[in-house]
Short mmCIF file of C-alpha atoms in Angstrom, two decimals:
data_model
loop_
_atom_site.label_atom_id
_atom_site.label_comp_id
_atom_site.label_asym_id
_atom_site.label_seq_id
_atom_site.Cartn_x
_atom_site.Cartn_y
_atom_site.Cartn_z
CA LYS A 90 -10.72 -33.67 26.00
CA GLN A 91 -14.45 -33.57 26.69
CA GLU A 92 -15.74 -30.38 28.34
CA VAL A 93 -19.28 -29.92 29.61
CA THR A 94 -20.97 -26.62 30.38
CA GLN A 95 -24.41 -25.81 31.75
CA ILE A 96 -26.41 -22.64 31.31
CA PRO A 97 -27.77 -20.92 33.30
CA ALA A 98 -25.76 -21.39 36.49
CA ALA A 99 -28.81 -20.51 38.55
CA LEU A 100 -32.50 -20.08 37.81
CA SER A 101 -35.42 -18.90 39.91
CA VAL A 102 -39.00 -19.37 38.68
CA PRO A 103 -42.49 -19.19 40.15
CA GLU A 104 -44.35 -22.41 40.78
CA GLY A 105 -46.21 -23.81 37.77
CA GLU A 106 -43.83 -22.55 35.09
CA ASN A 107 -42.34 -24.80 32.43
CA LEU A 108 -38.57 -24.48 32.21
CA VAL A 109 -35.57 -25.66 30.21
CA LEU A 110 -32.08 -26.41 31.46
CA ASN A 111 -29.22 -26.60 28.98
CA CYS A 112 -26.14 -28.80 28.76
CA SER A 113 -23.42 -28.43 26.10
CA PHE A 114 -20.49 -30.73 25.36
CA THR A 115 -17.49 -30.29 23.07
CA ASP A 116 -16.97 -33.85 21.75
CA SER A 117 -20.04 -35.17 19.94
CA ALA A 118 -18.77 -38.77 19.91
CA ILE A 119 -20.61 -39.72 23.06
CA TYR A 120 -21.82 -43.06 24.40
CA ASN A 121 -24.60 -41.67 26.58
CA LEU A 122 -25.67 -38.63 28.59
CA GLN A 123 -27.18 -38.72 32.07
CA TRP A 124 -29.12 -36.04 33.95
CA PHE A 125 -28.94 -35.97 37.75
CA ARG A 126 -30.57 -34.08 40.57
CA GLN A 127 -28.64 -33.14 43.71
CA ASP A 128 -30.30 -31.84 46.85
CA PRO A 129 -28.19 -29.82 49.31
CA GLY A 130 -25.86 -32.06 51.28
CA LYS A 131 -26.96 -35.16 49.42
CA GLY A 132 -25.65 -37.46 46.73
CA LEU A 133 -26.80 -37.48 43.10
CA THR A 134 -30.10 -39.00 42.01
CA SER A 135 -30.33 -40.24 38.43
CA LEU A 136 -33.21 -38.67 36.50
CA LEU A 137 -32.81 -39.71 32.89
CA LEU A 138 -30.22 -41.46 30.75
CA ILE A 139 -30.13 -41.02 26.98
CA GLN A 140 -28.12 -43.43 24.85
CA SER A 141 -26.27 -41.99 21.87
CA SER A 142 -28.77 -43.58 19.47
CA GLN A 143 -31.75 -41.90 21.17
CA ARG A 144 -33.16 -38.42 20.67
CA GLU A 145 -35.11 -38.06 23.91
CA GLN A 146 -36.24 -39.74 27.12
CA THR A 147 -39.25 -38.94 29.28
CA SER A 148 -40.08 -39.60 32.91
CA GLY A 149 -43.19 -38.01 34.38
CA ARG A 150 -42.86 -34.23 34.11
CA LEU A 151 -39.28 -34.49 32.84
CA ASN A 152 -38.16 -34.72 29.23
CA ALA A 153 -34.54 -34.80 28.14
CA SER A 154 -33.47 -34.37 24.53
CA LEU A 155 -30.14 -35.03 22.86
CA ASP A 156 -28.68 -33.44 19.73
CA LYS A 157 -25.23 -34.98 19.26
CA SER A 158 -24.38 -33.04 16.12
CA SER A 159 -24.70 -29.72 17.93
CA GLY A 160 -23.31 -31.04 21.22
CA ARG A 161 -26.39 -30.16 23.23
CA SER A 162 -28.92 -31.67 25.59
CA THR A 163 -31.88 -30.02 27.25
CA LEU A 164 -33.88 -31.00 30.31
CA TYR A 165 -37.47 -29.80 30.18
CA ILE A 166 -39.43 -29.63 33.43
CA ALA A 167 -43.17 -29.16 33.08
CA ALA A 168 -45.37 -27.48 35.66
CA SER A 169 -42.52 -26.88 38.10
CA GLN A 170 -43.10 -27.40 41.84
CA PRO A 171 -41.21 -26.16 44.93
CA GLY A 172 -40.04 -29.75 45.44
CA ASP A 173 -38.14 -29.50 42.16
CA SER A 174 -35.73 -27.04 43.79
CA ALA A 175 -32.26 -28.60 43.58
CA THR A 176 -29.10 -28.54 41.50
CA TYR A 177 -29.36 -30.32 38.17
CA LEU A 178 -26.21 -31.80 36.63
CA CYS A 179 -25.57 -33.44 33.30
CA ALA A 180 -22.80 -35.95 32.70
CA VAL A 181 -21.46 -37.20 29.39
CA LYS A 182 -19.79 -40.55 28.76
CA ALA A 183 -17.54 -40.15 25.72
CA ASN A 184 -17.06 -43.79 24.72
CA TYR A 185 -17.74 -47.24 26.04
CA GLY A 186 -15.34 -47.86 28.93
CA GLN A 187 -14.53 -44.19 29.39
CA ASN A 188 -15.55 -42.24 32.43
CA PHE A 189 -18.25 -39.59 32.79
CA VAL A 190 -17.48 -35.87 32.59
CA PHE A 191 -19.83 -33.66 34.60
CA GLY A 192 -21.04 -30.14 34.01
CA PRO A 193 -20.99 -27.61 36.87
CA GLY A 194 -24.76 -27.81 37.36
CA THR A 195 -27.74 -25.44 37.31
CA ARG A 196 -29.16 -24.43 40.69
CA LEU A 197 -32.95 -24.26 40.38
CA SER A 198 -35.27 -22.53 42.84
CA VAL A 199 -39.02 -22.88 42.37
CA LEU A 200 -40.87 -20.29 44.42
CA PRO A 201 -44.30 -21.11 45.91
CA GLU B 19 -32.52 -53.28 45.98
CA ALA B 20 -30.07 -51.59 48.35
CA GLY B 21 -28.30 -48.51 47.04
CA VAL B 22 -24.68 -47.46 47.24
CA ALA B 23 -23.56 -47.20 50.86
CA GLN B 24 -20.87 -44.80 52.10
CA SER B 25 -19.39 -44.05 55.49
CA PRO B 26 -18.77 -41.90 57.34
CA ARG B 27 -21.23 -39.21 56.25
CA TYR B 28 -19.18 -36.41 57.77
CA LYS B 29 -15.55 -36.06 58.81
CA ILE B 30 -13.62 -33.14 60.25
CA ILE B 31 -9.84 -33.39 60.50
CA GLU B 32 -6.87 -31.09 60.80
CA LYS B 33 -4.43 -30.63 57.94
CA ARG B 34 -1.69 -33.24 57.70
CA GLN B 35 -3.92 -35.85 59.34
CA SER B 36 -5.08 -39.00 57.56
CA VAL B 37 -8.62 -40.02 56.67
CA ALA B 38 -10.31 -42.98 55.01
CA PHE B 39 -13.69 -43.35 53.33
CA TRP B 40 -15.56 -46.57 52.66
CA CYS B 41 -17.97 -47.47 49.86
CA ASN B 42 -20.11 -50.53 49.22
CA PRO B 43 -21.60 -50.53 45.70
CA ILE B 44 -24.88 -51.98 44.52
CA SER B 45 -24.68 -55.77 44.47
CA GLY B 46 -23.49 -57.07 41.12
CA HIS B 47 -22.10 -53.74 39.89
CA ALA B 48 -18.63 -54.38 38.56
CA THR B 49 -17.67 -50.75 38.07
CA LEU B 50 -17.02 -48.43 41.00
CA TYR B 51 -16.15 -44.74 40.85
CA TRP B 52 -14.80 -42.26 43.38
CA TYR B 53 -15.52 -38.59 42.71
CA GLN B 54 -14.47 -35.38 44.45
CA GLN B 55 -17.03 -32.57 44.44
CA ILE B 56 -15.89 -29.14 45.56
CA LEU B 57 -18.62 -26.74 46.61
CA GLY B 58 -20.31 -25.17 43.57
CA GLN B 59 -18.70 -27.52 41.05
CA GLY B 60 -19.66 -30.75 39.34
CA PRO B 61 -18.07 -34.01 40.52
CA LYS B 62 -14.56 -34.78 39.26
CA LEU B 63 -13.56 -38.39 38.78
CA LEU B 64 -10.67 -39.51 41.00
CA ILE B 65 -10.53 -43.21 40.19
CA GLN B 66 -12.55 -45.86 38.36
CA PHE B 67 -12.40 -49.59 39.15
CA GLN B 68 -13.59 -52.47 37.01
CA ASN B 69 -13.91 -55.36 39.47
CA ASN B 70 -10.65 -55.04 41.44
CA GLY B 71 -8.61 -53.46 38.65
CA VAL B 72 -8.01 -49.76 38.07
CA VAL B 73 -9.43 -48.45 34.77
CA ASP B 74 -8.64 -44.75 35.19
CA ASP B 75 -6.76 -42.93 37.95
CA SER B 76 -5.38 -40.10 35.83
CA GLN B 77 -6.86 -37.40 38.07
CA LEU B 78 -5.97 -39.00 41.40
CA PRO B 79 -3.28 -37.02 43.30
CA LYS B 80 -1.19 -40.09 43.90
CA ASP B 81 1.24 -38.40 46.26
CA ARG B 82 -1.50 -38.22 48.91
CA PHE B 83 -4.54 -40.17 47.69
CA SER B 84 -4.84 -43.93 47.41
CA ALA B 85 -7.72 -46.29 46.77
CA GLU B 86 -8.24 -50.00 46.74
CA ARG B 87 -10.93 -52.51 45.91
CA LEU B 88 -9.28 -55.73 46.94
CA LYS B 89 -12.12 -58.24 46.49
CA GLY B 90 -13.89 -56.43 43.69
CA VAL B 91 -16.76 -55.38 45.93
CA ASP B 92 -16.33 -52.62 48.53
CA SER B 93 -13.66 -49.95 48.25
CA THR B 94 -11.65 -47.60 50.46
CA LEU B 95 -10.31 -44.16 49.52
CA LYS B 96 -7.55 -42.74 51.71
CA ILE B 97 -5.99 -39.29 51.99
CA GLN B 98 -2.62 -39.00 53.72
CA PRO B 99 -1.71 -36.29 54.59
CA ALA B 100 -4.75 -34.08 54.08
CA LYS B 101 -4.52 -30.49 52.83
CA LEU B 102 -6.98 -27.63 53.23
CA GLU B 103 -7.92 -27.89 49.54
CA ASP B 104 -9.10 -31.48 50.06
CA SER B 105 -12.24 -30.14 51.77
CA ALA B 106 -15.03 -31.45 49.56
CA VAL B 107 -17.72 -34.09 49.27
CA TYR B 108 -16.40 -37.48 48.24
CA LEU B 109 -18.93 -39.42 46.22
CA CYS B 110 -18.94 -43.09 45.37
CA ALA B 111 -20.92 -44.44 42.43
CA SER B 112 -21.37 -47.81 40.78
CA SER B 113 -22.67 -49.07 37.48
CA LEU B 114 -23.48 -52.33 35.75
CA VAL B 115 -21.20 -52.66 32.74
CA GLY B 116 -21.40 -55.18 29.99
CA GLN B 117 -23.11 -55.99 26.73
CA GLY B 118 -26.55 -54.48 26.76
CA ALA B 119 -25.96 -52.61 30.02
CA ARG B 120 -26.98 -48.95 30.08
CA ASN B 121 -23.86 -47.85 32.00
CA GLU B 122 -26.12 -45.84 34.27
CA GLN B 123 -24.39 -44.55 37.38
CA PHE B 124 -25.93 -44.77 40.85
CA PHE B 125 -24.51 -42.61 43.61
CA GLY B 126 -24.15 -42.95 47.35
CA PRO B 127 -24.95 -40.10 49.77
CA GLY B 128 -21.35 -38.92 49.91
CA THR B 129 -18.89 -38.10 52.67
CA ARG B 130 -18.42 -34.42 53.49
CA LEU B 131 -14.80 -33.80 54.49
CA THR B 132 -13.71 -30.61 56.22
CA VAL B 133 -9.98 -30.04 56.66
CA LEU B 134 -9.10 -27.35 59.24
#
């Protein structure tokens, strides 16, 4: 059974810092991995999706990497801004046709 | 392109009452998911539909929860009777599945349920 963990559970940084969020999964036979952002009281917004054959994906100040062999993905946020404050969740899809398993999320606060 | 629509946005009921949530996925998305998200946790899949058929409902508490997607488009999730522990945000998501599709999920705004 796939299990997904995220470290740290919460993170507070000053504006302008570069930061890394971590996602670990137990079954390396994945189909893809998706990073989401969730603002308080809102639904999930897709940030990046990495297929199993890819090593990384980039969108603006965000870069997500995937290392299947070690069961890890990282989300790198460059030059953080107060508007980046949210909870960041990763979700792993084990195989084609199977459902996503979510991690518990990392709550990020970027202080002005 | 319109996103995933959900209603209502908020619902407060007393325990043992019934409640229903509605979801309309992105047009053309064959796969629809219902998730339950308890405060401080990641979403947990309740049920997954492919068109109007159920793909996975292994985590759906079938004694009180039911869901349907009769015409393969919009879907309804019902709780009857509700318990205190059902207080959560209920999220609907959809994805385009098929050869070459990325299987990327898109989420609606969610329905926040409070059971008193």
